[in-house]
Amino acid sequence: MVSVKIDKALLDDVLSGAYTKPDEDTQLVTPLVAQYHIQSRPLPGDTINPTVRMLALTFDDGPGDLTPKVLDQLGVYESHATFFVLGHLVDTYKATLQRDLREGNEIGNHSWNHPDLRSLSPAGLDQQVLGTQSAIQAATGGYTPRIMRPPYGGTNPAVQRYLEAHGLTQTLWNVDTNDWLDRNADVVYGRIMASAADGRIILVHDIHPTSVQAALRAIRDLKVQGFQLVTVSDLLKYRG
Ligand code: ZN
């Protein structure tokens, strides 16, 4: 691995505005250059080939201490994923969320602390869903998730209408690895690989060591098999 230092002026037309504000040069550009391996972190959308198989890996219930390992691997294999995060963890893992976005991944809303949304009053829904939107916005300098995954997949027409009314697309999954139940990396890895197919949304959790081990192997091997690993929004754009 070779690290290079690049004059910011050379990056002016490839960096988004958030990285080029003159008064934030030092804070934002320096860590970006330090961590960013240019050839391995294309922005999502720029490099997707619609004619090539693609799927979305999704990581629920974080962020957690293991999330950076997933981000490292996504970077190495020029891939992206979606993280459905819990609002109560957002402040603690603010730096991880910022890194998710900086590296082109997507953040989705997964409620504040994982209740079944079907059991909630309107005020309860506001706390769980809008409270999490606000926390993510505060932690990331204004990023607003556009997708929401109800905990347990627990939804009904009222929940779905509520989400839509707040600009959120309800996003479930095609493949449940049951990784929270079977804490065995080989088993979880096998389920991911066996179910991988074009257009699939695969659910794992980035809070269990076994799940993260499985995901690291799967990211590598799915790439080797020729899959593009894209965010949920990109998948919906091309395969929705
Ligand atoms: Zn969950």
GROMACS .gro file of N, CA and C and ligand atoms in nm, residues 60-61 110 114 151-152 205, ligand 1:
model
   22
   60ASP      N    1  -2.728  -0.401   1.031
   60ASP     CA    2  -2.825  -0.343   1.125
   60ASP      C    3  -2.773  -0.338   1.268
   61ASP      N    4  -2.835  -0.252   1.345
   61ASP     CA    5  -2.824  -0.245   1.492
   61ASP      C    6  -2.696  -0.178   1.541
  110HIS      N    7  -3.293   0.301   1.171
  110HIS     CA    8  -3.341   0.171   1.223
  110HIS      C    9  -3.411   0.190   1.359
  114HIS      N   10  -3.501   0.022   1.888
  114HIS     CA   11  -3.542  -0.109   1.840
  114HIS      C   12  -3.676  -0.162   1.893
  151PRO      N   13  -3.752  -0.223   1.287
  151PRO     CA   14  -3.697  -0.335   1.363
  151PRO      C   15  -3.785  -0.459   1.350
  152TYR      N   16  -3.725  -0.575   1.339
  152TYR     CA   17  -3.792  -0.704   1.322
  152TYR      C   18  -3.867  -0.713   1.189
  205HIS      N   19  -2.566  -0.821   1.083
  205HIS     CA   20  -2.555  -0.724   1.193
  205HIS      C   21  -2.406  -0.701   1.220
  241ZN      ZN   22  -3.244  -0.463   1.410
   0.00000   0.00000   0.00000
